[in-house]
mmCIF file of C-alpha atoms in Angstrom:
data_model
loop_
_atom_site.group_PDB
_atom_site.id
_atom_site.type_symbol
_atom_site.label_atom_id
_atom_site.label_comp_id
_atom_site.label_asym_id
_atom_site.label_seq_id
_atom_site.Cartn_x
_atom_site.Cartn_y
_atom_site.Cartn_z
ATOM 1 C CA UNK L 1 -44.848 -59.870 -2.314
ATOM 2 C CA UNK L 2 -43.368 -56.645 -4.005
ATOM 3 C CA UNK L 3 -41.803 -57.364 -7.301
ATOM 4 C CA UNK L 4 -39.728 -54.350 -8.057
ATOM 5 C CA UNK L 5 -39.310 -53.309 -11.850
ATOM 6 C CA UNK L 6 -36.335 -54.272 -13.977
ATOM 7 C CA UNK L 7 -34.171 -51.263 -14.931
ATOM 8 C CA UNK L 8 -35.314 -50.719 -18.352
ATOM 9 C CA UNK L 9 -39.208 -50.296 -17.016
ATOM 10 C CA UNK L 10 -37.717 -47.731 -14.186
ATOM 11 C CA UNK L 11 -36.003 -45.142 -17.257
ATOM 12 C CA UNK L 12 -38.939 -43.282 -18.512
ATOM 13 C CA UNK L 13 -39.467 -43.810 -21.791
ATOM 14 C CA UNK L 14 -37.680 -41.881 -24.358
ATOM 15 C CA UNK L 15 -39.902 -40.793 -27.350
ATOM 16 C CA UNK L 16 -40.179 -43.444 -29.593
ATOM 17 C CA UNK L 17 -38.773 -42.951 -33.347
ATOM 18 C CA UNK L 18 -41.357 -42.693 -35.647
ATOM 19 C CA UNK L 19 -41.416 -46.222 -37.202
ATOM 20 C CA UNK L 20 -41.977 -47.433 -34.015
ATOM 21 C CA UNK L 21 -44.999 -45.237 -33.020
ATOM 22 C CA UNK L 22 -46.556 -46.172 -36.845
ATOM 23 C CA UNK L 23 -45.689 -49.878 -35.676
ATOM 24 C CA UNK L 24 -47.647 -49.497 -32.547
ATOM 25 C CA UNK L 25 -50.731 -47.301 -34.454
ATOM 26 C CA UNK L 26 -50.908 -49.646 -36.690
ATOM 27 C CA UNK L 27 -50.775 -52.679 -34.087
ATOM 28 C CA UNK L 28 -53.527 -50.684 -31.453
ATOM 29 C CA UNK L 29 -55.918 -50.956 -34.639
ATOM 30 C CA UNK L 30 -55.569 -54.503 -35.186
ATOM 31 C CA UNK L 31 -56.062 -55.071 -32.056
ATOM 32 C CA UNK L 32 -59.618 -53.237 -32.609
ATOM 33 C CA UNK L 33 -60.594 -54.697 -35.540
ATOM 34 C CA UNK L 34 -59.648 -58.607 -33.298
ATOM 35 C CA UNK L 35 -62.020 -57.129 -30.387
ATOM 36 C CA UNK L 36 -64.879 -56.013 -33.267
ATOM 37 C CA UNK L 37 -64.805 -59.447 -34.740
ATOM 38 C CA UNK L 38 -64.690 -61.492 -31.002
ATOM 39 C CA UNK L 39 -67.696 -59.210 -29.915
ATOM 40 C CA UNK L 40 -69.701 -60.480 -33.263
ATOM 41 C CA UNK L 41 -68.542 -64.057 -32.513
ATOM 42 C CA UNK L 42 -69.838 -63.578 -28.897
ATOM 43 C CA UNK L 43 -73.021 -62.087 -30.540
ATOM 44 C CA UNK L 44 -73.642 -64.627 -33.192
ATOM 45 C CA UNK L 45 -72.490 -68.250 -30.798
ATOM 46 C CA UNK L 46 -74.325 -68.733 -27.820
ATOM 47 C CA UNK L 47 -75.348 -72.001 -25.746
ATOM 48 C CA UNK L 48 -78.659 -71.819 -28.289
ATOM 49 C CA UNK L 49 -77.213 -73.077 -31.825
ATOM 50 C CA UNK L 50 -78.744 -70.115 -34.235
ATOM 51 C CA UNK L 51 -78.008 -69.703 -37.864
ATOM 52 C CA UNK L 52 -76.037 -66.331 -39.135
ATOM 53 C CA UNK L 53 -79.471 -65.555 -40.625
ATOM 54 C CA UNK L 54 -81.496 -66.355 -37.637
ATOM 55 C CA UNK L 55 -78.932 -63.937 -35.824
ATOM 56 C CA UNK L 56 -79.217 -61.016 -37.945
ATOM 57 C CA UNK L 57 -82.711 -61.196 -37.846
ATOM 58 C CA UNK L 58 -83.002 -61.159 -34.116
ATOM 59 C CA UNK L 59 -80.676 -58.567 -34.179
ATOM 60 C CA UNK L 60 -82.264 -56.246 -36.556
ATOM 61 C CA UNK L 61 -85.985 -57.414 -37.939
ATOM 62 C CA UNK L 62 -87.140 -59.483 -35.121
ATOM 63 C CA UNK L 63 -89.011 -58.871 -32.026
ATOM 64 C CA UNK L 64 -89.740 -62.240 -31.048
ATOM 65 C CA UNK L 65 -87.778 -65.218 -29.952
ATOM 66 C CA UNK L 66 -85.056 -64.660 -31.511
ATOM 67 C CA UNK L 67 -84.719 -61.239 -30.778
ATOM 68 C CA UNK L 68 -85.449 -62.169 -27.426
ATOM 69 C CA UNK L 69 -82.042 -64.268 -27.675
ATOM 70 C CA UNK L 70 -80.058 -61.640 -29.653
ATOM 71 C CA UNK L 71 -80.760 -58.384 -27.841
ATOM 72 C CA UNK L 72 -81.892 -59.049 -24.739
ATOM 73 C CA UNK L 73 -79.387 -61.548 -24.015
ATOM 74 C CA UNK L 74 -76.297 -61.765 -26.230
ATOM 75 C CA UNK L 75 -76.056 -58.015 -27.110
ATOM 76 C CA UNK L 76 -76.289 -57.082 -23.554
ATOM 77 C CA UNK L 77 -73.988 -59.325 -22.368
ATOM 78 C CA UNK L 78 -71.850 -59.049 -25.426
ATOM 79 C CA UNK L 79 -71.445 -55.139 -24.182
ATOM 80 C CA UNK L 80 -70.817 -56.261 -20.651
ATOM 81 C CA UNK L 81 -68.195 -58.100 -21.528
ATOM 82 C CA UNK L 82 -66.855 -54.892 -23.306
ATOM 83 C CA UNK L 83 -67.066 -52.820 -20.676
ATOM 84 C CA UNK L 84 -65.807 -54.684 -17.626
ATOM 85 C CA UNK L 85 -63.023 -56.197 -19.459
ATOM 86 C CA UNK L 86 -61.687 -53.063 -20.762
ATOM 87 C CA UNK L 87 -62.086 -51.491 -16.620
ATOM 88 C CA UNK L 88 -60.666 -55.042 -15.288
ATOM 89 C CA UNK L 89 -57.689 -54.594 -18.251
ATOM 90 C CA UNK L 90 -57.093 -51.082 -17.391
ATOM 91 C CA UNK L 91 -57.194 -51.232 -13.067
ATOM 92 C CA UNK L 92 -54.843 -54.032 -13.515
ATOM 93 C CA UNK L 93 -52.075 -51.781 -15.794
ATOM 94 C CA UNK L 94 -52.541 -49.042 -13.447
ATOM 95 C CA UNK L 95 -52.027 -51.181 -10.099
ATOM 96 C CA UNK L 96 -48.553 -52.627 -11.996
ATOM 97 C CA UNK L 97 -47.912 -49.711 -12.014
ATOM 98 C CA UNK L 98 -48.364 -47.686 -9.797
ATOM 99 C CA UNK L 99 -47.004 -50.891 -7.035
ATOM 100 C CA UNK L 100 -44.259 -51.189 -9.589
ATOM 101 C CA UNK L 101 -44.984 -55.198 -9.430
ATOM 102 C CA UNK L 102 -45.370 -56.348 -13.080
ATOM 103 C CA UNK L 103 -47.208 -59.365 -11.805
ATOM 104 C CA UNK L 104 -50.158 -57.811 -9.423
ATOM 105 C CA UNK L 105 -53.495 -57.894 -10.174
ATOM 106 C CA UNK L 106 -56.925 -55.774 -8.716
ATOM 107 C CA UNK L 107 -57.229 -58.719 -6.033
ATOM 108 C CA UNK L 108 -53.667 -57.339 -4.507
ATOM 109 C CA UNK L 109 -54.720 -54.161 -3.111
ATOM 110 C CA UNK L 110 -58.339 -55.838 -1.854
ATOM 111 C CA UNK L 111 -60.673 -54.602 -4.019
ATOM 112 C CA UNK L 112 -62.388 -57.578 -5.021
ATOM 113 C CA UNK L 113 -62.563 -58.624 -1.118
ATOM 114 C CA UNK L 114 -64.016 -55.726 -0.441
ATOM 115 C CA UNK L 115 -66.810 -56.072 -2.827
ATOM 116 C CA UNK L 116 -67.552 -59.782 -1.878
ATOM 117 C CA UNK L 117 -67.831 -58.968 1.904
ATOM 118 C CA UNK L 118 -70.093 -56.438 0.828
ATOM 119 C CA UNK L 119 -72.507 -58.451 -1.366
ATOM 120 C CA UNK L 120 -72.671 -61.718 1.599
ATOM 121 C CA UNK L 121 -73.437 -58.710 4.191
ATOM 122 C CA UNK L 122 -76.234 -57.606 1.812
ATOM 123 C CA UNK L 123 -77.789 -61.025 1.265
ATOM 124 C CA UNK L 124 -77.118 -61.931 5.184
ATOM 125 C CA UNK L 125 -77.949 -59.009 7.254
ATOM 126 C CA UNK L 126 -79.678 -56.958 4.740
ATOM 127 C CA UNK L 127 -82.024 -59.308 2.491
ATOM 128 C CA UNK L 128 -80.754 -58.244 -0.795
ATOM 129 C CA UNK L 129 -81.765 -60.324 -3.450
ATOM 130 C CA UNK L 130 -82.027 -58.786 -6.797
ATOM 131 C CA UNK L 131 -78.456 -58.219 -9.143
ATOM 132 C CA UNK L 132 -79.807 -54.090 -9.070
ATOM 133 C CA UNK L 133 -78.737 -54.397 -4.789
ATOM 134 C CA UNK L 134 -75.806 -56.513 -5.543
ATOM 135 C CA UNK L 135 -74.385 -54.005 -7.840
ATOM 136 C CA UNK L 136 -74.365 -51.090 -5.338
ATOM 137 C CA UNK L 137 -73.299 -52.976 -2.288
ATOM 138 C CA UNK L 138 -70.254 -54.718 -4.285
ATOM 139 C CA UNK L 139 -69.558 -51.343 -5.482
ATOM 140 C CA UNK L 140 -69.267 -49.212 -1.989
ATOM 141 C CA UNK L 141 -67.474 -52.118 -0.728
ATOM 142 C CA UNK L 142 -64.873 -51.967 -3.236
ATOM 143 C CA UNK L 143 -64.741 -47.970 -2.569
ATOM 144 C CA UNK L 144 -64.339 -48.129 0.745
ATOM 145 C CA UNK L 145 -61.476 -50.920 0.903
ATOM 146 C CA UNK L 146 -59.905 -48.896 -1.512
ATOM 147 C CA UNK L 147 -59.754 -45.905 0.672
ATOM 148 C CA UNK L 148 -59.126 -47.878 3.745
ATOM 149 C CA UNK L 149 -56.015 -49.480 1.738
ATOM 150 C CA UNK L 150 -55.054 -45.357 1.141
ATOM 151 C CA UNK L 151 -54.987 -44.432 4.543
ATOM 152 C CA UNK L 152 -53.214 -47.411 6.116
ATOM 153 C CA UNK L 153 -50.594 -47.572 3.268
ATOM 154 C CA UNK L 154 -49.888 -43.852 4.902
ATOM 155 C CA UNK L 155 -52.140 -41.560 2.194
ATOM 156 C CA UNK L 156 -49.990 -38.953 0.766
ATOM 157 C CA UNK L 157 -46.735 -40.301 1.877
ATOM 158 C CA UNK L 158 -48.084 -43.812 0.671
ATOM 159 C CA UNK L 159 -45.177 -45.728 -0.963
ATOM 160 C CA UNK L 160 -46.024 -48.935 -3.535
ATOM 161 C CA UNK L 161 -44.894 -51.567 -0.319
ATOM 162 C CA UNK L 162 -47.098 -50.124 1.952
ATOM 163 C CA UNK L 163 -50.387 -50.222 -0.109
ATOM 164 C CA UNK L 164 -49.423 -53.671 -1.376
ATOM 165 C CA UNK L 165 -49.108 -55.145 2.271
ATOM 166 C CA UNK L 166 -52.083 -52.983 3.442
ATOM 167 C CA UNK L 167 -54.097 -54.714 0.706
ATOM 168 C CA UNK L 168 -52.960 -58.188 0.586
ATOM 169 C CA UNK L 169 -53.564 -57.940 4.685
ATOM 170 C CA UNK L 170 -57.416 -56.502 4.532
ATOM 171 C CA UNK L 171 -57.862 -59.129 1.811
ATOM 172 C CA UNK L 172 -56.843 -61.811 3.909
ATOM 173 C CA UNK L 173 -59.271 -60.538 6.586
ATOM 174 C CA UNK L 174 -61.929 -59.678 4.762
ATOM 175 C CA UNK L 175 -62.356 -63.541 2.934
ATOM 176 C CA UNK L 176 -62.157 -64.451 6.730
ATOM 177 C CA UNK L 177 -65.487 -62.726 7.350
ATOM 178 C CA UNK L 178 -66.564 -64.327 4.334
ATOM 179 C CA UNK L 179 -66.329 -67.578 4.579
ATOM 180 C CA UNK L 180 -67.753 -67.514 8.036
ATOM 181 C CA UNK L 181 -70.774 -66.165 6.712
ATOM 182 C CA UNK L 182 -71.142 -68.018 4.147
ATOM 183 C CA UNK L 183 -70.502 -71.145 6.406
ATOM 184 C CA UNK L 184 -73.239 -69.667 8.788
ATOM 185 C CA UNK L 185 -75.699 -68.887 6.212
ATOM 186 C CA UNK L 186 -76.655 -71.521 3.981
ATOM 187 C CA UNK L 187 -79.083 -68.979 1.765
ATOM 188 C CA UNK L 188 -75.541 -66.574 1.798
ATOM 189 C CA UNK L 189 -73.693 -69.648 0.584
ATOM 190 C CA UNK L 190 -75.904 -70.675 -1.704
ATOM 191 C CA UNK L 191 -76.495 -67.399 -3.240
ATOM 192 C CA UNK L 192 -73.260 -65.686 -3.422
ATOM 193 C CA UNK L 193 -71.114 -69.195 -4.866
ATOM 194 C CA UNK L 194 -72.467 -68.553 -7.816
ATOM 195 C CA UNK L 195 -71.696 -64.398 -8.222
ATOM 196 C CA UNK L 196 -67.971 -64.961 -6.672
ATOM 197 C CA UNK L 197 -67.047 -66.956 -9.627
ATOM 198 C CA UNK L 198 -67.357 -64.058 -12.062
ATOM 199 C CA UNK L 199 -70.334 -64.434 -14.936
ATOM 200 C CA UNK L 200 -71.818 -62.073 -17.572
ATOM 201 C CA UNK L 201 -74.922 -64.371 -16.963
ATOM 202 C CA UNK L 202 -76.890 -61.387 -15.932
ATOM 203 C CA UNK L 203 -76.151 -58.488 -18.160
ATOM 204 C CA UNK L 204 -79.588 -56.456 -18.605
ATOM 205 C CA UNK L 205 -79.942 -53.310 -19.418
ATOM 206 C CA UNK L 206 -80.075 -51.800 -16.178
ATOM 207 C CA UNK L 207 -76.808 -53.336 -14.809
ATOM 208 C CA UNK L 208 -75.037 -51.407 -17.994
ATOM 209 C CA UNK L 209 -76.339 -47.993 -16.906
ATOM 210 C CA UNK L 210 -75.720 -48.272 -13.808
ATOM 211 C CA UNK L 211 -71.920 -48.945 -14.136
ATOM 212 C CA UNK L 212 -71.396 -47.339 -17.459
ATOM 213 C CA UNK L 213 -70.996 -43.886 -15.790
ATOM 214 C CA UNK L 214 -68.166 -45.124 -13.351
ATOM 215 C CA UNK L 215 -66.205 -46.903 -15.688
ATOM 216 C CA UNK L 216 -66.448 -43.817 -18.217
ATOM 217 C CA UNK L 217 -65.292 -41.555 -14.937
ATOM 218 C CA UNK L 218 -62.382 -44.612 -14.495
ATOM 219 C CA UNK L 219 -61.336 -44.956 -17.539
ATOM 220 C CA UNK L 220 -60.746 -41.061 -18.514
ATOM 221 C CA UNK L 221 -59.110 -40.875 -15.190
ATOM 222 C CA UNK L 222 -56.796 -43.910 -15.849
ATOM 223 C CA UNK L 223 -55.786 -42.494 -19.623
ATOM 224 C CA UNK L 224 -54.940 -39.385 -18.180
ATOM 225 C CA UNK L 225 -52.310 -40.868 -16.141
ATOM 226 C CA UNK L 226 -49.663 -42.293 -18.336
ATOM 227 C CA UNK L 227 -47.005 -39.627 -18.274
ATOM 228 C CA UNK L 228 -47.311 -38.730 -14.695
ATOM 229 C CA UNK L 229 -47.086 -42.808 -13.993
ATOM 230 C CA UNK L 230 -44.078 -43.114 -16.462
ATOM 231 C CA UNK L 231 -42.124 -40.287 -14.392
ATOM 232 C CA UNK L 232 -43.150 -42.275 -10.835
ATOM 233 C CA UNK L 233 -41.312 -45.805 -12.987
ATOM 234 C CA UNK L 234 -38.191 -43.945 -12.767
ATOM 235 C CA UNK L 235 -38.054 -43.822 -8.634
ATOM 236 C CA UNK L 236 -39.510 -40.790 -6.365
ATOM 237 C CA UNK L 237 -36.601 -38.798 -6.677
ATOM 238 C CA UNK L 238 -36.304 -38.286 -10.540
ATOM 239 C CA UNK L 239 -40.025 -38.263 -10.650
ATOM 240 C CA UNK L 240 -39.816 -34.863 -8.122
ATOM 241 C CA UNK L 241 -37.435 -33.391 -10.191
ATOM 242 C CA UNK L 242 -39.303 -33.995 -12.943
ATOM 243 C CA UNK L 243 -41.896 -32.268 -11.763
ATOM 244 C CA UNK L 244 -44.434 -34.814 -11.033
ATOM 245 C CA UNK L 245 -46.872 -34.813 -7.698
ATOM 246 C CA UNK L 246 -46.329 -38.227 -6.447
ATOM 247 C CA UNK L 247 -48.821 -38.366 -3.353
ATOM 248 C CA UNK L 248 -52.101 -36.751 -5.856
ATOM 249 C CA UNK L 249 -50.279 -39.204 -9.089
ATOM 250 C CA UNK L 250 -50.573 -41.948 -6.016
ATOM 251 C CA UNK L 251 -54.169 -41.064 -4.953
ATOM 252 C CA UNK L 252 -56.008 -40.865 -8.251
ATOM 253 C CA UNK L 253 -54.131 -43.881 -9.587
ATOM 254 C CA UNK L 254 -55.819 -45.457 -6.493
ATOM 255 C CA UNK L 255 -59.197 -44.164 -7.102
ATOM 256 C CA UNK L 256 -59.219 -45.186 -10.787
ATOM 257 C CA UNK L 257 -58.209 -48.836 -10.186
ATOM 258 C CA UNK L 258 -60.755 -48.667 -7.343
ATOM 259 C CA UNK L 259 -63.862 -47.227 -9.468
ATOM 260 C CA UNK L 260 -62.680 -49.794 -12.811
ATOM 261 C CA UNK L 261 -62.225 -53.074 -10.725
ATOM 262 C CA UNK L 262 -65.411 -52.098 -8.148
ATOM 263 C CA UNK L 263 -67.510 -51.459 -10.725
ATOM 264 C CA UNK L 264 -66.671 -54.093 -13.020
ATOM 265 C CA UNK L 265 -66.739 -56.811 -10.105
ATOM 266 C CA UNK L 266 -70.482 -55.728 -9.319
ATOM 267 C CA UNK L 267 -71.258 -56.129 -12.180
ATOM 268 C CA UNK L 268 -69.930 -59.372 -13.028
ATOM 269 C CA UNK L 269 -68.601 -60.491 -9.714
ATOM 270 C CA UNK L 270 -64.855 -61.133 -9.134
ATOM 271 C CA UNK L 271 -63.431 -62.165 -12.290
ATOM 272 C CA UNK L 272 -59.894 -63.240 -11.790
ATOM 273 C CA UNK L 273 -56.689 -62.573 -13.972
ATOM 274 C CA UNK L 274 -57.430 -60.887 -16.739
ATOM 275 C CA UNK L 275 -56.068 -57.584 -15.222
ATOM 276 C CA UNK L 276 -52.655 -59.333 -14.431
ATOM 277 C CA UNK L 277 -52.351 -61.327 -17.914
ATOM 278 C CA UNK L 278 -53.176 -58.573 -20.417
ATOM 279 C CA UNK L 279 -51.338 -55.889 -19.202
ATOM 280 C CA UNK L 280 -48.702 -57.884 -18.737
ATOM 281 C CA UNK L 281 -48.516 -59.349 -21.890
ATOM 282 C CA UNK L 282 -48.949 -56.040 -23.566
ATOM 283 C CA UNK L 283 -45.988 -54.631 -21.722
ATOM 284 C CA UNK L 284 -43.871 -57.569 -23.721
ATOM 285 C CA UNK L 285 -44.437 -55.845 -27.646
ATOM 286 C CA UNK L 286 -44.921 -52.525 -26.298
ATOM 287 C CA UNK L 287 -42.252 -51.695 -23.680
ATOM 288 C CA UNK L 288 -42.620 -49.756 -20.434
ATOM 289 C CA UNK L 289 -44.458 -46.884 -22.155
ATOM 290 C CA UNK L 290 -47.715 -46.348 -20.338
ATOM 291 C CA UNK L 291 -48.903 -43.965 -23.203
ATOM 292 C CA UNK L 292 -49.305 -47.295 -25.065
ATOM 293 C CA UNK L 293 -49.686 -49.894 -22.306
ATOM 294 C CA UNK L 294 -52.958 -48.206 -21.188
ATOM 295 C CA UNK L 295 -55.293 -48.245 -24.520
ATOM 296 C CA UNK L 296 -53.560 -51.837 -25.494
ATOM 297 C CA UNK L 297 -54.616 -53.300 -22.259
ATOM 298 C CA UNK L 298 -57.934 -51.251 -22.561
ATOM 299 C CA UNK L 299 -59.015 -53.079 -26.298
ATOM 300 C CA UNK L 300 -57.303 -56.261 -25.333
ATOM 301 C CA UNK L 301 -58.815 -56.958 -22.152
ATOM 302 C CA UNK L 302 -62.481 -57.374 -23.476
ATOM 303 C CA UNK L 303 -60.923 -59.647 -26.332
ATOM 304 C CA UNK L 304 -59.966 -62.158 -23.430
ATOM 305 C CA UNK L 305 -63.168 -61.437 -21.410
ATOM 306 C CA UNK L 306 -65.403 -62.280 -24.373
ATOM 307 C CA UNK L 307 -63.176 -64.818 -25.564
ATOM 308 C CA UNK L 308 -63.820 -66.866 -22.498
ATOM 309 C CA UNK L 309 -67.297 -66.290 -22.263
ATOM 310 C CA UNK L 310 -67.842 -67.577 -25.849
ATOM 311 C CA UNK L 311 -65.586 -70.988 -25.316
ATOM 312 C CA UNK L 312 -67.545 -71.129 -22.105
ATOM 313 C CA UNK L 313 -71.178 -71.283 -23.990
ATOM 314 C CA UNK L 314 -69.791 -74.005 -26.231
ATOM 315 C CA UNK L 315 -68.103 -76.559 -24.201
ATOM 316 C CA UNK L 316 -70.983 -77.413 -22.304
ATOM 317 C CA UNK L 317 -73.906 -76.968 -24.478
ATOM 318 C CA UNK L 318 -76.654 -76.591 -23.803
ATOM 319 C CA UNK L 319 -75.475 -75.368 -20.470
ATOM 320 C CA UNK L 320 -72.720 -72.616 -19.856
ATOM 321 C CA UNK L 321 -69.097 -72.364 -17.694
ATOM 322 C CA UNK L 322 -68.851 -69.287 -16.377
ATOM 323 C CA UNK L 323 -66.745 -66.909 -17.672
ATOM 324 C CA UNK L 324 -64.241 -66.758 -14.769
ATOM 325 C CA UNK L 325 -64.004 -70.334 -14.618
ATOM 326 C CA UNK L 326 -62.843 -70.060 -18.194
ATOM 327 C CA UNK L 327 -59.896 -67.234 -17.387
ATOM 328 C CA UNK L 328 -59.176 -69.014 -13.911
ATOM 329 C CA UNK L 329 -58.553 -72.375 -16.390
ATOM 330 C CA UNK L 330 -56.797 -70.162 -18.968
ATOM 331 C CA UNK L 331 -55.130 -67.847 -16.828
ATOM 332 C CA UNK L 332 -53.372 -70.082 -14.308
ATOM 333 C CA UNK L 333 -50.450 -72.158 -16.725
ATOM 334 C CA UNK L 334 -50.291 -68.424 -18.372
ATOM 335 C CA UNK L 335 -49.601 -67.003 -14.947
ATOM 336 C CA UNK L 336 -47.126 -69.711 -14.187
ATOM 337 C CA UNK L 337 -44.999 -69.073 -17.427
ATOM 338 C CA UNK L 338 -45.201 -65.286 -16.972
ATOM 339 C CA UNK L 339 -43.564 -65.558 -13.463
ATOM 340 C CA UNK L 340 -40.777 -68.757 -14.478
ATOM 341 C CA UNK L 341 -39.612 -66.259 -17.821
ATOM 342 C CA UNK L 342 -39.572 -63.391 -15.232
ATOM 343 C CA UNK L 343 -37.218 -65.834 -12.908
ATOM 344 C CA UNK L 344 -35.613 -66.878 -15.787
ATOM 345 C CA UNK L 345 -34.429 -63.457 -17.261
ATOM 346 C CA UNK L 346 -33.483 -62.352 -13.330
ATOM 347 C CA UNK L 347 -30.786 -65.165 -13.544
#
């Protein structure tokens, strides 16, 4: 369901007085200094206890095992968690956005749908098996789901209800197919239960490069459409006179959230709620401004990705919880006190 923006995120935002920018400088590079220190925690803790010194050796001196541990495994993972965190982070501030509903998420326009149908038709009908095919057919899925959502939410003259009930109805299809598969296919079932519940698990090297391009592509794209997305928050009308193309702002907003949250979910698999929490929580301390919503939710994001992943390797040493297990456990009683304070300050 459509959630339409209180009246204060609909003004565009006036420039801030300088205090206030300092305020939020100063704030954006805390918040960089808490991701630097979370991605050293998630280097240095793992579900094998090493010492600080054992760490930095592995990390710097070390070739053996535990270099094997540091680099090979933490470090890669460690910048998988950067990267799809910041693209999950950033999709999600874009789709609120640009669906002017404070409370939707990558999952609400059927991206992540569309990259799980892909991945069980892969395994079922095409015999992928290795992460390196997962991460191409999650990815295409996500594309084309993305561009199917487009055209049926009526392309250039696409309006923020359409695309949302366009999505939320191919999503509903979509995990139809899937389960049935799934149900049918008891190497599908067994395969894909344990990429749908989101893991950095299988970071390697070769997983990075081949998503790091997209999400560079996605985020530049997503950055470069604050002010154009701050004129649309005002309604179509003021956003025409004030100059701002609303089907192309529409369109690339689309293909940015669609590139982040494809890429990142082949990667990683469908992670779930950190690109509705963060942004949203971000919007509280910095206000409608998009111009400051973007790069908060972009830093932030991986803190909460990482975050999770880390509590995940220590509560159930020597094994792991996957990372979206963690957010789903986190992320739930912080979704339900996000939407009763929204009901509460509608009263």
């Amino acid at each position: 369901m459509l959630v339409d923006s209180p009246p204060e995120q609909r003004a565009e935002t006036a420039p801030a007085p300088p205090k206030r920018r300092a305020t939020r400088a100063a704030g954006l590079l805390v918040s960089v200094l808490i991701l630097s220190l979370v991605a050293m925690a998630s280097i240095a803790i793992g579900a094998k206890e090493l010492s600080l010194d054992q760490v930095w050796h592995g990390l710097f001196q070390d070739s053996g095992t535990y270099g094997d541990v540091v680099v090979d495994e933490r470090l890669s993972r460690t910048l998988l968690g950067l990267l799809a965190g910041a693209a999950l982070g950033l999709s999600g501030a874009v789709l609120q956005a640009l669906t002017r509903n404070p409370l939707a998420d990558p999952g609400l326009l059927g991206i992540n749908a569309g990259a799980s149908a892909a991945v069980v038709t892969a395994i079922t009908f095409f015999g992928v098996t290795s992460l390196s095919g997962y991460v191409w057919f999650a990815f295409l899925g996500a594309a084309a789901v993305g561009a199917l959502v487009w055209f049926l939410g009526g392309s250039r003259g696409a309006t923020p209800v359409r695309l949302a009930l366009a999505g939320t109805a191919l999503s509903a299809a979509l995990y139809g197919y899937l389960q049935a598969v799934m149900i049918m296919d008891e190497a599908a079932l067994g395969k894909m239960r344990f990429w749908t519940v989101g893991s950095l698990n299988s970071a390697t090297d070769e997983t990075i490069t081949q998503v790091l391009p997209f999400l560079a592509v996605g985020t530049l794209l997503a950055l470069s459409l604050a002010r154009p997305l701050n004129a649309m928050a005002m309604g179509d009308d003021t956003a025409r006179a004030l100059g701002a193309h609303l089907g192309r702002t529409r369109a690339l907003s689309m293909l940015a959230a669609t590139v982040l949250c494809g890429a990142a979910t082949a990667a990683c698999g469908p992670i779930v709620l950190v690109g509705l929490m963060v942004p949203h929580v971000v919007r509280s301390f910095t206000g409608p401004d998009l111009r400051w919503i973007l790069p908060y939710a972009t830093v932030l994001s991986p803190v909460l990705l990482l975050g999770a992943d880390v509590i995940g390797r220590i509560v159930a040493r020597p094994a792991e919880l996957q990372v979206g297990i963690v957010t789903a456990i986190i992320g739930g009683p912080v979704f339900i006190f996000l939407v009763r304070r929204r009901r509460t300050a509608q009263l």
